[in-house]
Amino acid sequence: MKRSAGLLLFHHTDDGLEVLLGHMGGPFFARRDAGAWSIPKGEYQPDESVWAAARREFEEELGLPPPDGEALALGEVRQTNGKIVTAWAIEADLDPATIAPGTFRMEWPPRSGQLQEFPELDRVAWFGLDRARTVIVKAQAAFLDRLAEHSP
């Protein structure tokens, strides 16, 4: 069973609580919005600290060091693909224009024998909770609910 760990940044605005989500890169998600946004996260090995993995994956996906600050444990969710995701929330500001996303390689088009490079996340944006619920990977919406329960 695959496991991932990630960090969900949040901040308060005059319009309420906002979260930072990333749009998954690559050709499968290029034209999708609903279900194509995620917290910055990635897989880790069984012998790796989950917290350390969440911080490492944040930096790999956004190209920026993870922010310091008090981390709120958001627990785990199981996505429809069976992957278990563990997340923490940290209050921080981040300008989406400053990201320098990591990349991955895959064969594209399928069965072409050609490897192409794609960004892990092709864009990031701040979303109010209602809008975030409409675009985030379905199982990860539980993280938004858990954050809302603990945020003033």
PDB file of C-alpha atoms in Angstrom:
ATOM      1  CA  MET A   1       0.000   0.000   0.000  1.00  0.00           C
ATOM      2  CA  LYS A   2       1.390   3.379  -0.995  1.00  0.00           C
ATOM      3  CA  ARG A   3       1.565   6.207   1.508  1.00  0.00           C
ATOM      4  CA  SER A   4       2.038   9.941   0.989  1.00  0.00           C
ATOM      5  CA  ALA A   5       2.617  12.852   3.335  1.00  0.00           C
ATOM      6  CA  GLY A   6       2.027  16.544   2.779  1.00  0.00           C
ATOM      7  CA  LEU A   7       1.559  20.046   4.120  1.00  0.00           C
ATOM      8  CA  LEU A   8      -1.547  22.183   3.705  1.00  0.00           C
ATOM      9  CA  LEU A   9      -0.773  25.881   4.043  1.00  0.00           C
ATOM     10  CA  PHE A  10      -3.549  28.180   5.201  1.00  0.00           C
ATOM     11  CA  HIS A  11      -4.028  31.824   6.011  1.00  0.00           C
ATOM     12  CA  HIS A  12      -6.823  34.149   7.048  1.00  0.00           C
ATOM     13  CA  THR A  13      -8.068  36.924   4.775  1.00  0.00           C
ATOM     14  CA  ASP A  14     -10.911  39.417   5.003  1.00  0.00           C
ATOM     15  CA  ASP A  15     -12.961  36.836   3.062  1.00  0.00           C
ATOM     16  CA  GLY A  16     -12.165  34.026   5.512  1.00  0.00           C
ATOM     17  CA  LEU A  17      -9.894  31.017   5.638  1.00  0.00           C
ATOM     18  CA  GLU A  18      -7.914  30.138   2.495  1.00  0.00           C
ATOM     19  CA  VAL A  19      -5.781  27.101   1.649  1.00  0.00           C
ATOM     20  CA  LEU A  20      -2.963  26.661  -0.839  1.00  0.00           C
ATOM     21  CA  LEU A  21      -3.504  23.857  -3.360  1.00  0.00           C
ATOM     22  CA  GLY A  22      -1.486  22.691  -6.325  1.00  0.00           C
ATOM     23  CA  HIS A  23      -2.834  21.616  -9.707  1.00  0.00           C
ATOM     24  CA  MET A  24      -1.305  18.274 -10.642  1.00  0.00           C
ATOM     25  CA  GLY A  25       1.021  18.519 -13.609  1.00  0.00           C
ATOM     26  CA  GLY A  26       1.200  16.309 -16.648  1.00  0.00           C
ATOM     27  CA  PRO A  27      -1.089  15.466 -19.516  1.00  0.00           C
ATOM     28  CA  PHE A  28      -3.710  13.535 -17.529  1.00  0.00           C
ATOM     29  CA  PHE A  29      -4.769  16.605 -15.553  1.00  0.00           C
ATOM     30  CA  ALA A  30      -4.067  19.372 -18.088  1.00  0.00           C
ATOM     31  CA  ARG A  31      -7.721  20.002 -18.936  1.00  0.00           C
ATOM     32  CA  ARG A  32      -9.226  19.040 -15.583  1.00  0.00           C
ATOM     33  CA  ASP A  33     -10.144  21.261 -12.685  1.00  0.00           C
ATOM     34  CA  ALA A  34     -12.403  19.274 -10.336  1.00  0.00           C
ATOM     35  CA  GLY A  35     -10.371  16.589  -8.603  1.00  0.00           C
ATOM     36  CA  ALA A  36      -7.088  17.788 -10.141  1.00  0.00           C
ATOM     37  CA  TRP A  37      -5.921  19.945  -7.210  1.00  0.00           C
ATOM     38  CA  SER A  38      -4.105  18.543  -4.200  1.00  0.00           C
ATOM     39  CA  ILE A  39      -2.140  19.473  -1.128  1.00  0.00           C
ATOM     40  CA  PRO A  40       1.600  19.420  -1.878  1.00  0.00           C
ATOM     41  CA  LYS A  41       2.480  15.834  -0.992  1.00  0.00           C
ATOM     42  CA  GLY A  42       4.402  12.792  -2.061  1.00  0.00           C
ATOM     43  CA  GLU A  43       5.241   9.200  -1.298  1.00  0.00           C
ATOM     44  CA  TYR A  44       7.633   8.093   1.407  1.00  0.00           C
ATOM     45  CA  GLN A  45       9.357   4.890   2.445  1.00  0.00           C
ATOM     46  CA  PRO A  46       8.293   2.846   5.515  1.00  0.00           C
ATOM     47  CA  ASP A  47      11.555   3.665   7.329  1.00  0.00           C
ATOM     48  CA  GLU A  48      11.200   7.426   6.726  1.00  0.00           C
ATOM     49  CA  SER A  49       9.705   9.866   9.216  1.00  0.00           C
ATOM     50  CA  VAL A  50       6.268  10.897   7.961  1.00  0.00           C
ATOM     51  CA  TRP A  51       6.796  14.486   9.138  1.00  0.00           C
ATOM     52  CA  ALA A  52      10.192  14.680   7.433  1.00  0.00           C
ATOM     53  CA  ALA A  53       8.641  13.275   4.246  1.00  0.00           C
ATOM     54  CA  ALA A  54       5.862  15.904   4.298  1.00  0.00           C
ATOM     55  CA  ARG A  55       8.454  18.687   4.546  1.00  0.00           C
ATOM     56  CA  ARG A  56      10.696  17.129   1.867  1.00  0.00           C
ATOM     57  CA  GLU A  57       7.801  16.672  -0.534  1.00  0.00           C
ATOM     58  CA  PHE A  58       6.657  20.271  -0.023  1.00  0.00           C
ATOM     59  CA  GLU A  59      10.092  21.470  -1.085  1.00  0.00           C
ATOM     60  CA  GLU A  60      10.305  19.043  -4.014  1.00  0.00           C
ATOM     61  CA  GLU A  61       6.879  19.964  -5.351  1.00  0.00           C
ATOM     62  CA  LEU A  62       7.047  23.743  -4.859  1.00  0.00           C
ATOM     63  CA  GLY A  63      10.778  24.388  -5.023  1.00  0.00           C
ATOM     64  CA  LEU A  64      10.604  26.338  -1.763  1.00  0.00           C
ATOM     65  CA  PRO A  65      11.500  25.338   1.782  1.00  0.00           C
ATOM     66  CA  PRO A  66       8.501  24.466   3.932  1.00  0.00           C
ATOM     67  CA  PRO A  67       7.470  27.236   6.297  1.00  0.00           C
ATOM     68  CA  ASP A  68       8.215  27.096   9.982  1.00  0.00           C
ATOM     69  CA  GLY A  69       5.355  27.348  12.380  1.00  0.00           C
ATOM     70  CA  GLU A  70       3.065  25.293  14.521  1.00  0.00           C
ATOM     71  CA  ALA A  71       1.824  22.244  12.630  1.00  0.00           C
ATOM     72  CA  LEU A  72      -1.735  21.053  13.106  1.00  0.00           C
ATOM     73  CA  ALA A  73      -2.066  17.307  12.512  1.00  0.00           C
ATOM     74  CA  LEU A  74      -4.926  16.624  10.089  1.00  0.00           C
ATOM     75  CA  GLY A  75      -4.678  12.842  10.270  1.00  0.00           C
ATOM     76  CA  GLU A  76      -5.021  10.438   7.371  1.00  0.00           C
ATOM     77  CA  VAL A  77      -7.369   9.836   4.463  1.00  0.00           C
ATOM     78  CA  ARG A  78      -7.582   6.957   2.015  1.00  0.00           C
ATOM     79  CA  GLN A  79      -7.908   8.055  -1.610  1.00  0.00           C
ATOM     80  CA  THR A  80      -9.921   6.073  -4.157  1.00  0.00           C
ATOM     81  CA  ASN A  81      -6.664   4.649  -5.561  1.00  0.00           C
ATOM     82  CA  GLY A  82      -5.989   3.119  -2.125  1.00  0.00           C
ATOM     83  CA  LYS A  83      -3.149   5.495  -1.244  1.00  0.00           C
ATOM     84  CA  ILE A  84      -3.143   6.710   2.350  1.00  0.00           C
ATOM     85  CA  VAL A  85      -2.280  10.394   2.743  1.00  0.00           C
ATOM     86  CA  THR A  86      -1.161  11.958   6.038  1.00  0.00           C
ATOM     87  CA  ALA A  87      -1.234  15.752   6.309  1.00  0.00           C
ATOM     88  CA  TRP A  88      -0.448  18.671   8.551  1.00  0.00           C
ATOM     89  CA  ALA A  89      -1.642  22.261   8.272  1.00  0.00           C
ATOM     90  CA  ILE A  90       0.644  25.248   8.836  1.00  0.00           C
ATOM     91  CA  GLU A  91      -0.420  28.882   8.854  1.00  0.00           C
ATOM     92  CA  ALA A  92       1.789  30.771   6.414  1.00  0.00           C
ATOM     93  CA  ASP A  93       1.743  33.143   3.470  1.00  0.00           C
ATOM     94  CA  LEU A  94       3.246  32.130   0.171  1.00  0.00           C
ATOM     95  CA  ASP A  95       3.156  33.961  -3.139  1.00  0.00           C
ATOM     96  CA  PRO A  96       2.173  31.385  -5.804  1.00  0.00           C
ATOM     97  CA  ALA A  97       4.343  33.252  -8.320  1.00  0.00           C
ATOM     98  CA  THR A  98       7.456  32.225  -6.366  1.00  0.00           C
ATOM     99  CA  ILE A  99       7.136  28.476  -6.848  1.00  0.00           C
ATOM    100  CA  ALA A 100       9.677  26.562  -8.909  1.00  0.00           C
ATOM    101  CA  PRO A 101       8.069  23.129  -9.162  1.00  0.00           C
ATOM    102  CA  GLY A 102       9.960  19.888  -9.354  1.00  0.00           C
ATOM    103  CA  THR A 103       9.486  17.712 -12.419  1.00  0.00           C
ATOM    104  CA  PHE A 104       8.844  14.095 -13.316  1.00  0.00           C
ATOM    105  CA  ARG A 105       9.412  12.102 -16.493  1.00  0.00           C
ATOM    106  CA  MET A 106       6.933   9.813 -18.177  1.00  0.00           C
ATOM    107  CA  GLU A 107       6.352   8.221 -21.529  1.00  0.00           C
ATOM    108  CA  TRP A 108       4.131  10.545 -23.566  1.00  0.00           C
ATOM    109  CA  PRO A 109       2.236  10.009 -25.745  1.00  0.00           C
ATOM    110  CA  PRO A 110       1.484   6.500 -24.433  1.00  0.00           C
ATOM    111  CA  ARG A 111       3.411   3.675 -26.123  1.00  0.00           C
ATOM    112  CA  SER A 112       5.445   6.223 -28.107  1.00  0.00           C
ATOM    113  CA  GLY A 113       8.764   5.370 -26.522  1.00  0.00           C
ATOM    114  CA  GLN A 114       9.322   9.113 -25.941  1.00  0.00           C
ATOM    115  CA  LEU A 115      10.047  10.355 -22.427  1.00  0.00           C
ATOM    116  CA  GLN A 116       8.825  13.843 -21.636  1.00  0.00           C
ATOM    117  CA  GLU A 117       9.307  15.963 -18.539  1.00  0.00           C
ATOM    118  CA  PHE A 118       6.359  17.586 -16.752  1.00  0.00           C
ATOM    119  CA  PRO A 119       6.066  19.763 -13.622  1.00  0.00           C
ATOM    120  CA  GLU A 120       4.881  17.989 -10.463  1.00  0.00           C
ATOM    121  CA  LEU A 121       2.435  20.884 -10.019  1.00  0.00           C
ATOM    122  CA  ASP A 122       1.757  23.147 -12.977  1.00  0.00           C
ATOM    123  CA  ARG A 123       0.278  25.918 -10.841  1.00  0.00           C
ATOM    124  CA  VAL A 124      -0.667  26.712  -7.251  1.00  0.00           C
ATOM    125  CA  ALA A 125      -3.369  28.982  -5.937  1.00  0.00           C
ATOM    126  CA  TRP A 126      -5.133  30.098  -2.787  1.00  0.00           C
ATOM    127  CA  PHE A 127      -8.752  28.969  -2.439  1.00  0.00           C
ATOM    128  CA  GLY A 128     -11.521  29.721   0.006  1.00  0.00           C
ATOM    129  CA  LEU A 129     -12.756  26.510   1.623  1.00  0.00           C
ATOM    130  CA  ASP A 130     -15.968  26.296  -0.410  1.00  0.00           C
ATOM    131  CA  ARG A 131     -14.152  26.609  -3.729  1.00  0.00           C
ATOM    132  CA  ALA A 132     -11.347  24.312  -2.535  1.00  0.00           C
ATOM    133  CA  ARG A 133     -13.888  21.549  -1.856  1.00  0.00           C
ATOM    134  CA  THR A 134     -14.973  21.664  -5.522  1.00  0.00           C
ATOM    135  CA  VAL A 135     -11.461  21.203  -6.963  1.00  0.00           C
ATOM    136  CA  ILE A 136      -9.480  19.130  -4.447  1.00  0.00           C
ATOM    137  CA  VAL A 137      -9.007  15.373  -4.785  1.00  0.00           C
ATOM    138  CA  LYS A 138     -12.238  14.087  -3.254  1.00  0.00           C
ATOM    139  CA  ALA A 139     -10.781  12.238  -0.259  1.00  0.00           C
ATOM    140  CA  GLN A 140      -8.573  15.216   0.652  1.00  0.00           C
ATOM    141  CA  ALA A 141     -11.669  17.348   1.316  1.00  0.00           C
ATOM    142  CA  ALA A 142     -11.629  15.758   4.781  1.00  0.00           C
ATOM    143  CA  PHE A 143      -8.437  17.715   5.487  1.00  0.00           C
ATOM    144  CA  LEU A 144     -10.306  20.954   4.727  1.00  0.00           C
ATOM    145  CA  ASP A 145     -13.080  19.986   7.137  1.00  0.00           C
ATOM    146  CA  ARG A 146     -10.594  19.085   9.861  1.00  0.00           C
ATOM    147  CA  LEU A 147      -8.752  22.369   9.374  1.00  0.00           C
ATOM    148  CA  ALA A 148     -12.019  24.339   9.568  1.00  0.00           C
ATOM    149  CA  GLU A 149     -12.880  22.599  12.869  1.00  0.00           C
ATOM    150  CA  HIS A 150      -9.599  23.753  14.428  1.00  0.00           C
ATOM    151  CA  SER A 151      -9.249  27.209  12.925  1.00  0.00           C
ATOM    152  CA  PRO A 152     -10.656  30.338  14.566  1.00  0.00           C
TER     153      PRO A 152
END
